[in-house]
PDB file of C-alpha atoms in Angstrom:
ATOM      1  CA  UNK A 176     -28.812   3.207  -2.757  1.00 57.00           C
ATOM      2  CA  UNK A 177     -30.972   6.041  -1.443  1.00 64.00           C
ATOM      3  CA  UNK A 178     -29.704   5.326   2.085  1.00 82.00           C
ATOM      4  CA  UNK A 179     -26.107   5.576   0.838  1.00 80.00           C
ATOM      5  CA  UNK A 180     -26.854   8.901  -0.845  1.00 85.00           C
ATOM      6  CA  UNK A 181     -28.556  10.234   2.273  1.00 91.00           C
ATOM      7  CA  UNK A 182     -25.634   9.151   4.474  1.00 93.00           C
ATOM      8  CA  UNK A 183     -23.077  10.782   2.152  1.00 91.00           C
ATOM      9  CA  UNK A 184     -25.194  13.939   1.981  1.00 93.00           C
ATOM     10  CA  UNK A 185     -25.423  14.019   5.783  1.00 95.00           C
ATOM     11  CA  UNK A 186     -21.661  13.573   6.170  1.00 95.00           C
ATOM     12  CA  UNK A 187     -21.031  16.280   3.605  1.00 95.00           C
ATOM     13  CA  UNK A 188     -23.382  18.581   5.517  1.00 96.00           C
ATOM     14  CA  UNK A 189     -21.304  17.976   8.633  1.00 97.00           C
ATOM     15  CA  UNK A 190     -18.194  19.084   6.728  1.00 96.00           C
ATOM     16  CA  UNK A 191     -19.943  22.161   5.367  1.00 96.00           C
ATOM     17  CA  UNK A 192     -21.096  23.119   8.862  1.00 97.00           C
ATOM     18  CA  UNK A 193     -17.607  22.654  10.324  1.00 97.00           C
ATOM     19  CA  UNK A 194     -16.010  24.983   7.759  1.00 96.00           C
ATOM     20  CA  UNK A 195     -18.971  27.351   7.456  1.00 94.00           C
ATOM     21  CA  UNK A 196     -19.832  30.490   9.438  1.00 94.00           C
ATOM     22  CA  UNK A 197     -19.522  29.777  13.133  1.00 94.00           C
ATOM     23  CA  UNK A 198     -17.772  26.496  12.415  1.00 95.00           C
ATOM     24  CA  UNK A 199     -14.867  24.839  14.208  1.00 96.00           C
ATOM     25  CA  UNK A 200     -11.750  27.071  14.445  1.00 95.00           C
ATOM     26  CA  UNK A 201      -9.445  24.116  13.728  1.00 95.00           C
ATOM     27  CA  UNK A 202     -11.408  22.917  10.703  1.00 96.00           C
ATOM     28  CA  UNK A 203     -11.605  26.457   9.332  1.00 96.00           C
ATOM     29  CA  UNK A 204      -7.801  26.581   9.202  1.00 95.00           C
ATOM     30  CA  UNK A 205      -7.378  23.360   7.217  1.00 96.00           C
ATOM     31  CA  UNK A 206      -6.269  23.083   3.600  1.00 96.00           C
ATOM     32  CA  UNK A 207      -5.992  20.059   1.290  1.00 96.00           C
ATOM     33  CA  UNK A 208      -2.245  20.094   2.003  1.00 95.00           C
ATOM     34  CA  UNK A 209      -2.664  20.176   5.779  1.00 95.00           C
ATOM     35  CA  UNK A 210      -5.019  17.189   5.649  1.00 96.00           C
ATOM     36  CA  UNK A 211      -2.642  14.930   3.692  1.00 92.00           C
ATOM     37  CA  UNK A 212      -0.984  13.384   6.748  1.00 88.00           C
ATOM     38  CA  UNK A 213      -4.383  12.691   8.314  1.00 94.00           C
ATOM     39  CA  UNK A 214      -5.528  10.864   5.176  1.00 94.00           C
ATOM     40  CA  UNK A 215      -2.430   8.668   5.258  1.00 90.00           C
ATOM     41  CA  UNK A 216      -2.816   8.000   8.991  1.00 92.00           C
ATOM     42  CA  UNK A 217      -6.495   7.090   8.736  1.00 95.00           C
ATOM     43  CA  UNK A 218      -5.836   4.918   5.690  1.00 93.00           C
ATOM     44  CA  UNK A 219      -3.219   2.960   7.632  1.00 91.00           C
ATOM     45  CA  UNK A 220      -5.651   2.563  10.536  1.00 94.00           C
ATOM     46  CA  UNK A 221      -8.287   1.265   8.127  1.00 95.00           C
ATOM     47  CA  UNK A 222      -5.832  -1.257   6.660  1.00 92.00           C
ATOM     48  CA  UNK A 223      -4.802  -2.351  10.159  1.00 91.00           C
ATOM     49  CA  UNK A 224      -8.425  -2.975  11.153  1.00 94.00           C
ATOM     50  CA  UNK A 225      -9.141  -4.909   7.952  1.00 94.00           C
ATOM     51  CA  UNK A 226      -6.072  -7.141   8.309  1.00 89.00           C
ATOM     52  CA  UNK A 227      -6.846  -7.752  11.975  1.00 89.00           C
ATOM     53  CA  UNK A 228     -10.364  -8.895  11.102  1.00 92.00           C
ATOM     54  CA  UNK A 229     -11.739  -6.065  13.236  1.00 95.00           C
ATOM     55  CA  UNK A 230     -15.103  -5.447  11.554  1.00 96.00           C
ATOM     56  CA  UNK A 231     -16.204  -2.733  13.992  1.00 97.00           C
ATOM     57  CA  UNK A 232     -12.851  -1.018  13.607  1.00 96.00           C
ATOM     58  CA  UNK A 233     -13.015  -1.223   9.806  1.00 96.00           C
ATOM     59  CA  UNK A 234     -16.462   0.357   9.882  1.00 97.00           C
ATOM     60  CA  UNK A 235     -15.224   3.219  12.056  1.00 97.00           C
ATOM     61  CA  UNK A 236     -12.018   3.828  10.099  1.00 96.00           C
ATOM     62  CA  UNK A 237     -13.824   3.689   6.754  1.00 97.00           C
ATOM     63  CA  UNK A 238     -16.078   6.454   8.030  1.00 96.00           C
ATOM     64  CA  UNK A 239     -13.038   8.485   9.085  1.00 96.00           C
ATOM     65  CA  UNK A 240     -11.425   8.100   5.658  1.00 97.00           C
ATOM     66  CA  UNK A 241     -14.664   9.078   3.919  1.00 96.00           C
ATOM     67  CA  UNK A 242     -14.963  12.141   6.135  1.00 97.00           C
ATOM     68  CA  UNK A 243     -11.477  13.316   5.188  1.00 97.00           C
ATOM     69  CA  UNK A 244     -12.059  12.703   1.471  1.00 97.00           C
ATOM     70  CA  UNK A 245     -15.283  14.706   1.583  1.00 97.00           C
ATOM     71  CA  UNK A 246     -13.498  17.388   3.627  1.00 97.00           C
ATOM     72  CA  UNK A 247     -10.762  17.750   0.993  1.00 97.00           C
ATOM     73  CA  UNK A 248     -13.307  17.724  -1.824  1.00 96.00           C
ATOM     74  CA  UNK A 249     -15.322  20.439  -0.107  1.00 96.00           C
ATOM     75  CA  UNK A 250     -12.239  22.638   0.304  1.00 97.00           C
ATOM     76  CA  UNK A 251     -11.383  22.372  -3.380  1.00 97.00           C
ATOM     77  CA  UNK A 252     -14.981  23.125  -4.323  1.00 96.00           C
ATOM     78  CA  UNK A 253     -15.123  26.118  -1.969  1.00 94.00           C
ATOM     79  CA  UNK A 254     -11.980  27.517  -3.614  1.00 95.00           C
ATOM     80  CA  UNK A 255     -13.448  27.047  -7.099  1.00 95.00           C
ATOM     81  CA  UNK A 256     -10.879  24.445  -8.191  1.00 96.00           C
ATOM     82  CA  UNK A 257     -13.325  21.631  -8.979  1.00 96.00           C
ATOM     83  CA  UNK A 258     -16.496  20.179  -7.522  1.00 94.00           C
ATOM     84  CA  UNK A 259     -16.888  16.928  -5.648  1.00 92.00           C
ATOM     85  CA  UNK A 260     -19.354  15.850  -8.337  1.00 93.00           C
ATOM     86  CA  UNK A 261     -16.703  16.381 -11.002  1.00 95.00           C
ATOM     87  CA  UNK A 262     -14.186  14.282  -9.070  1.00 94.00           C
ATOM     88  CA  UNK A 263     -16.691  11.438  -8.657  1.00 92.00           C
ATOM     89  CA  UNK A 264     -17.725  11.610 -12.316  1.00 93.00           C
ATOM     90  CA  UNK A 265     -14.071  11.534 -13.381  1.00 93.00           C
ATOM     91  CA  UNK A 266     -13.508   8.470 -11.209  1.00 93.00           C
ATOM     92  CA  UNK A 267     -16.493   6.636 -12.670  1.00 93.00           C
ATOM     93  CA  UNK A 268     -15.492   7.525 -16.245  1.00 92.00           C
ATOM     94  CA  UNK A 269     -11.931   6.335 -15.635  1.00 90.00           C
ATOM     95  CA  UNK A 270     -13.045   2.954 -14.298  1.00 91.00           C
ATOM     96  CA  UNK A 271     -15.442   2.462 -17.209  1.00 92.00           C
ATOM     97  CA  UNK A 272     -12.683   3.392 -19.657  1.00 91.00           C
ATOM     98  CA  UNK A 273     -10.204   1.001 -18.031  1.00 88.00           C
ATOM     99  CA  UNK A 274     -12.674  -1.911 -17.983  1.00 91.00           C
ATOM    100  CA  UNK A 275     -13.734  -2.249 -21.628  1.00 89.00           C
ATOM    101  CA  UNK A 276     -14.099  -6.002 -21.046  1.00 89.00           C
ATOM    102  CA  UNK A 277     -16.966  -5.176 -18.675  1.00 88.00           C
ATOM    103  CA  UNK A 278     -18.515  -2.004 -20.095  1.00 90.00           C
ATOM    104  CA  UNK A 279     -17.770  -2.590 -23.788  1.00 86.00           C
ATOM    105  CA  UNK A 280     -17.291  -5.469 -26.201  1.00 84.00           C
ATOM    106  CA  UNK A 281     -13.577  -6.060 -25.598  1.00 86.00           C
ATOM    107  CA  UNK A 282     -12.739  -9.716 -24.935  1.00 87.00           C
ATOM    108  CA  UNK A 283      -9.906 -10.930 -22.716  1.00 83.00           C
ATOM    109  CA  UNK A 284      -8.824 -14.543 -22.430  1.00 83.00           C
ATOM    110  CA  UNK A 285      -6.973 -14.296 -19.124  1.00 83.00           C
ATOM    111  CA  UNK A 286      -5.652 -11.949 -16.452  1.00 81.00           C
ATOM    112  CA  UNK A 287      -2.483 -11.402 -18.472  1.00 78.00           C
ATOM    113  CA  UNK A 288      -4.460  -9.856 -21.315  1.00 82.00           C
ATOM    114  CA  UNK A 289      -6.541  -7.880 -18.839  1.00 83.00           C
ATOM    115  CA  UNK A 290      -3.443  -6.336 -17.252  1.00 77.00           C
ATOM    116  CA  UNK A 291      -1.889  -5.631 -20.648  1.00 79.00           C
ATOM    117  CA  UNK A 292      -5.011  -3.725 -21.707  1.00 81.00           C
ATOM    118  CA  UNK A 293      -5.038  -1.872 -18.382  1.00 77.00           C
ATOM    119  CA  UNK A 294      -1.445  -0.677 -18.843  1.00 75.00           C
ATOM    120  CA  UNK A 295      -2.085   0.318 -22.468  1.00 80.00           C
ATOM    121  CA  UNK A 296      -5.128   2.372 -21.518  1.00 80.00           C
ATOM    122  CA  UNK A 297      -3.228   4.073 -18.690  1.00 76.00           C
ATOM    123  CA  UNK A 298      -0.393   5.001 -21.084  1.00 73.00           C
ATOM    124  CA  UNK A 299      -2.899   6.434 -23.540  1.00 77.00           C
ATOM    125  CA  UNK A 300      -4.487   8.472 -20.751  1.00 76.00           C
ATOM    126  CA  UNK A 301      -1.145   9.860 -19.626  1.00 72.00           C
ATOM    127  CA  UNK A 302      -0.153  10.672 -23.196  1.00 69.00           C
ATOM    128  CA  UNK A 303      -3.420  12.502 -23.845  1.00 68.00           C
ATOM    129  CA  UNK A 304      -3.081  14.460 -20.597  1.00 64.00           C
ATOM    130  CA  UNK A 305       0.544  15.476 -21.216  1.00 60.00           C
ATOM    131  CA  UNK A 306       1.064  19.214 -21.582  1.00 57.00           C
ATOM    132  CA  UNK A 307       4.209  18.810 -23.675  1.00 55.00           C
ATOM    133  CA  UNK A 308       5.605  16.404 -26.224  1.00 56.00           C
ATOM    134  CA  UNK A 309       8.035  14.770 -23.803  1.00 61.00           C
ATOM    135  CA  UNK A 310       7.516  10.979 -23.794  1.00 59.00           C
ATOM    136  CA  UNK A 311       6.191   9.683 -20.514  1.00 71.00           C
ATOM    137  CA  UNK A 312       8.121   6.869 -18.846  1.00 79.00           C
ATOM    138  CA  UNK A 313       6.486   3.617 -17.859  1.00 81.00           C
ATOM    139  CA  UNK A 314       6.937   4.314 -14.153  1.00 87.00           C
ATOM    140  CA  UNK A 315       6.149   8.037 -14.159  1.00 83.00           C
ATOM    141  CA  UNK A 316       2.709   7.354 -12.701  1.00 79.00           C
ATOM    142  CA  UNK A 317       4.085   5.300  -9.791  1.00 86.00           C
ATOM    143  CA  UNK A 318       3.463   7.237  -6.545  1.00 84.00           C
ATOM    144  CA  UNK A 319       6.769   8.285  -4.996  1.00 85.00           C
ATOM    145  CA  UNK A 320       5.414   8.116  -1.458  1.00 82.00           C
ATOM    146  CA  UNK A 321       4.592   4.403  -1.420  1.00 86.00           C
ATOM    147  CA  UNK A 322       6.200   2.318   1.347  1.00 89.00           C
ATOM    148  CA  UNK A 323       9.340   0.655  -0.102  1.00 92.00           C
ATOM    149  CA  UNK A 324       8.024  -2.935  -0.080  1.00 93.00           C
ATOM    150  CA  UNK A 325       4.765  -1.915  -1.723  1.00 92.00           C
ATOM    151  CA  UNK A 326       6.665   0.239  -4.207  1.00 94.00           C
ATOM    152  CA  UNK A 327       8.927  -2.713  -5.120  1.00 96.00           C
ATOM    153  CA  UNK A 328       5.859  -4.915  -5.654  1.00 95.00           C
ATOM    154  CA  UNK A 329       4.270  -2.325  -7.929  1.00 93.00           C
ATOM    155  CA  UNK A 330       7.524  -1.912  -9.885  1.00 95.00           C
ATOM    156  CA  UNK A 331       7.781  -5.657 -10.502  1.00 96.00           C
ATOM    157  CA  UNK A 332       4.092  -5.952 -11.401  1.00 93.00           C
ATOM    158  CA  UNK A 333       4.254  -3.100 -13.899  1.00 90.00           C
ATOM    159  CA  UNK A 334       7.516  -4.361 -15.403  1.00 93.00           C
ATOM    160  CA  UNK A 335       6.074  -7.876 -15.775  1.00 92.00           C
ATOM    161  CA  UNK A 336       2.931  -6.561 -17.472  1.00 86.00           C
ATOM    162  CA  UNK A 337       5.185  -4.922 -20.021  1.00 86.00           C
ATOM    163  CA  UNK A 338       7.280  -8.034 -20.678  1.00 87.00           C
ATOM    164  CA  UNK A 339      10.377  -7.165 -18.632  1.00 92.00           C
ATOM    165  CA  UNK A 340      10.851  -9.878 -16.031  1.00 94.00           C
ATOM    166  CA  UNK A 341      12.413 -13.307 -15.525  1.00 96.00           C
ATOM    167  CA  UNK A 342      11.006 -16.050 -17.698  1.00 95.00           C
ATOM    168  CA  UNK A 343      10.281 -18.459 -14.847  1.00 95.00           C
ATOM    169  CA  UNK A 344      10.099 -18.752 -11.088  1.00 95.00           C
ATOM    170  CA  UNK A 345      13.203 -20.935 -11.230  1.00 96.00           C
ATOM    171  CA  UNK A 346      15.081 -18.016 -12.808  1.00 97.00           C
ATOM    172  CA  UNK A 347      13.941 -15.741  -9.972  1.00 97.00           C
ATOM    173  CA  UNK A 348      15.069 -18.295  -7.395  1.00 97.00           C
ATOM    174  CA  UNK A 349      18.494 -18.532  -9.024  1.00 97.00           C
ATOM    175  CA  UNK A 350      18.753 -14.753  -9.009  1.00 97.00           C
ATOM    176  CA  UNK A 351      17.744 -14.709  -5.355  1.00 97.00           C
ATOM    177  CA  UNK A 352      20.531 -17.172  -4.541  1.00 97.00           C
ATOM    178  CA  UNK A 353      22.998 -15.001  -6.463  1.00 97.00           C
ATOM    179  CA  UNK A 354      21.909 -11.867  -4.595  1.00 97.00           C
ATOM    180  CA  UNK A 355      22.302 -13.690  -1.261  1.00 97.00           C
ATOM    181  CA  UNK A 356      25.844 -14.755  -2.145  1.00 97.00           C
ATOM    182  CA  UNK A 357      26.702 -11.177  -3.116  1.00 97.00           C
ATOM    183  CA  UNK A 358      25.321  -9.963   0.215  1.00 97.00           C
ATOM    184  CA  UNK A 359      27.420 -12.527   2.082  1.00 97.00           C
ATOM    185  CA  UNK A 360      30.493 -11.408   0.154  1.00 97.00           C
ATOM    186  CA  UNK A 361      29.826  -7.775   1.056  1.00 96.00           C
ATOM    187  CA  UNK A 362      29.547  -8.786   4.713  1.00 97.00           C
ATOM    188  CA  UNK A 363      32.847 -10.651   4.530  1.00 96.00           C
ATOM    189  CA  UNK A 364      34.560  -7.645   2.952  1.00 96.00           C
ATOM    190  CA  UNK A 365      33.162  -5.253   5.545  1.00 95.00           C
ATOM    191  CA  UNK A 366      31.962  -2.793   2.904  1.00 93.00           C
ATOM    192  CA  UNK A 367      28.964  -1.091   4.541  1.00 94.00           C
ATOM    193  CA  UNK A 368      27.766   0.675   1.374  1.00 95.00           C
ATOM    194  CA  UNK A 369      27.925  -2.574  -0.574  1.00 96.00           C
ATOM    195  CA  UNK A 370      26.133  -4.437   2.242  1.00 97.00           C
ATOM    196  CA  UNK A 371      23.280  -1.946   2.052  1.00 95.00           C
ATOM    197  CA  UNK A 372      23.074  -2.238  -1.735  1.00 97.00           C
ATOM    198  CA  UNK A 373      23.212  -6.029  -1.794  1.00 97.00           C
ATOM    199  CA  UNK A 374      20.609  -6.452   0.948  1.00 97.00           C
ATOM    200  CA  UNK A 375      18.366  -4.100  -1.018  1.00 97.00           C
ATOM    201  CA  UNK A 376      18.897  -6.171  -4.180  1.00 97.00           C
ATOM    202  CA  UNK A 377      18.067  -9.351  -2.267  1.00 97.00           C
ATOM    203  CA  UNK A 378      14.849  -7.893  -0.844  1.00 97.00           C
ATOM    204  CA  UNK A 379      13.874  -6.472  -4.237  1.00 97.00           C
ATOM    205  CA  UNK A 380      14.239  -9.902  -5.849  1.00 98.00           C
ATOM    206  CA  UNK A 381      12.465 -11.617  -2.945  1.00 98.00           C
ATOM    207  CA  UNK A 382       9.471  -9.323  -3.483  1.00 97.00           C
ATOM    208  CA  UNK A 383       9.249 -10.531  -7.078  1.00 97.00           C
ATOM    209  CA  UNK A 384       9.401 -14.203  -6.063  1.00 97.00           C
ATOM    210  CA  UNK A 385       6.583 -13.572  -3.618  1.00 97.00           C
ATOM    211  CA  UNK A 386       4.569 -11.721  -6.277  1.00 96.00           C
ATOM    212  CA  UNK A 387       4.807 -14.694  -8.608  1.00 96.00           C
ATOM    213  CA  UNK A 388       3.554 -16.922  -5.783  1.00 96.00           C
ATOM    214  CA  UNK A 389       0.598 -14.605  -5.187  1.00 94.00           C
ATOM    215  CA  UNK A 390       2.133 -13.141  -2.018  1.00 95.00           C
ATOM    216  CA  UNK A 391       2.281  -9.397  -1.400  1.00 93.00           C
ATOM    217  CA  UNK A 392       5.467  -8.712   0.546  1.00 95.00           C
ATOM    218  CA  UNK A 393       4.093  -5.633   2.299  1.00 92.00           C
ATOM    219  CA  UNK A 394       1.082  -7.509   3.652  1.00 90.00           C
ATOM    220  CA  UNK A 395       3.182 -10.577   4.501  1.00 94.00           C
ATOM    221  CA  UNK A 396       5.657  -8.507   6.509  1.00 94.00           C
ATOM    222  CA  UNK A 397       2.825  -6.695   8.261  1.00 90.00           C
ATOM    223  CA  UNK A 398       1.397 -10.072   9.284  1.00 91.00           C
ATOM    224  CA  UNK A 399       4.803 -11.185  10.574  1.00 94.00           C
ATOM    225  CA  UNK A 400       5.142  -7.958  12.569  1.00 93.00           C
ATOM    226  CA  UNK A 401       1.739  -8.407  14.191  1.00 91.00           C
ATOM    227  CA  UNK A 402       2.460 -12.069  14.953  1.00 94.00           C
ATOM    228  CA  UNK A 403       5.756 -11.192  16.636  1.00 96.00           C
ATOM    229  CA  UNK A 404       4.178  -8.423  18.725  1.00 95.00           C
ATOM    230  CA  UNK A 405       1.331 -10.681  19.814  1.00 94.00           C
ATOM    231  CA  UNK A 406       3.727 -13.443  20.891  1.00 96.00           C
ATOM    232  CA  UNK A 407       6.011 -10.963  22.637  1.00 96.00           C
ATOM    233  CA  UNK A 408       3.052  -9.586  24.582  1.00 96.00           C
ATOM    234  CA  UNK A 409       2.193 -13.125  25.712  1.00 96.00           C
ATOM    235  CA  UNK A 410       5.812 -13.659  26.659  1.00 95.00           C
ATOM    236  CA  UNK A 411       5.780 -10.498  28.788  1.00 96.00           C
ATOM    237  CA  UNK A 412       2.689 -11.789  30.554  1.00 96.00           C
ATOM    238  CA  UNK A 413       4.349 -15.138  31.237  1.00 96.00           C
ATOM    239  CA  UNK A 414       7.404 -13.367  32.623  1.00 95.00           C
ATOM    240  CA  UNK A 415       5.260 -11.157  34.858  1.00 95.00           C
ATOM    241  CA  UNK A 416       3.488 -14.269  36.179  1.00 95.00           C
ATOM    242  CA  UNK A 417       6.916 -15.445  37.380  1.00 94.00           C
ATOM    243  CA  UNK A 418       7.575 -12.085  38.995  1.00 95.00           C
ATOM    244  CA  UNK A 419      10.190 -11.248  36.390  1.00 94.00           C
ATOM    245  CA  UNK A 420      10.790  -8.588  33.718  1.00 94.00           C
ATOM    246  CA  UNK A 421      11.842  -9.419  30.162  1.00 94.00           C
ATOM    247  CA  UNK A 422      14.908  -7.106  30.114  1.00 93.00           C
ATOM    248  CA  UNK A 423      16.263  -8.815  33.228  1.00 93.00           C
ATOM    249  CA  UNK A 424      15.936 -12.383  31.941  1.00 95.00           C
ATOM    250  CA  UNK A 425      18.594 -14.437  30.157  1.00 95.00           C
ATOM    251  CA  UNK A 426      18.264 -15.353  26.499  1.00 95.00           C
ATOM    252  CA  UNK A 427      17.734 -18.990  27.473  1.00 95.00           C
ATOM    253  CA  UNK A 428      14.844 -18.018  29.752  1.00 95.00           C
ATOM    254  CA  UNK A 429      13.362 -15.788  27.058  1.00 95.00           C
ATOM    255  CA  UNK A 430      13.579 -18.546  24.453  1.00 95.00           C
ATOM    256  CA  UNK A 431      11.674 -20.849  26.801  1.00 95.00           C
ATOM    257  CA  UNK A 432       8.931 -18.262  27.247  1.00 96.00           C
ATOM    258  CA  UNK A 433       8.913 -17.623  23.485  1.00 95.00           C
ATOM    259  CA  UNK A 434       8.212 -21.277  22.747  1.00 96.00           C
ATOM    260  CA  UNK A 435       5.393 -21.200  25.313  1.00 95.00           C
ATOM    261  CA  UNK A 436       3.967 -18.091  23.648  1.00 94.00           C
ATOM    262  CA  UNK A 437       4.132 -19.784  20.233  1.00 93.00           C
ATOM    263  CA  UNK A 438       2.324 -22.814  21.641  1.00 92.00           C
ATOM    264  CA  UNK A 439      -0.528 -20.567  22.718  1.00 86.00           C
TER     265      UNK A 439
END
């Protein structure tokens, strides 16, 4: 633990030096707002390294994310908004409060009860923090900037924890079939707006079926993307070995190379 504290203190000292007298001109110009895009970018790079099984990359990207978080915390502290210590203490208190089954004597029989308690505690927190008497909606705390697939997953998960979902997986599958038929009908009618809506409904329902199967659609699609790109790269190499270029090859030739890439 002492090593962790020393490492965090050293990284924080780096930040303080960068934005202190004689520091880096670029760092001195930064604000919490200007660093938002960098946080998102580094977070995505961290996720990419983790999913790729790149341990060295995960180590590096985790350090980059930590640097940016400390940077933002230092800027807020410098401006007298709050201290980094306060932010960390708030985070620890929140996790303790939301895990009474670990830090208190609350008993839960299963994950369903655990999630129900979690949602109840979050609602109580939001209600206590409200500055007016306006009731807070169930989804008010859902980040608006989430990627659509991840946002759909979170919507379904939160709705299910509050009792609003299909009763069984079979019901979801029937709904998925219905949404597919409606999409096909929209295609047949040539209604572009309806096609967009119906494809969205189909994907939204598919995300819920995956969730019930323990599959996160965002991660599953990311895996499919990486798999396609890896196979396509192999296919390009196979084409180059024949002295050819992918754009100049026929679909039949490309399908042959694709099957070879899959076999590898």
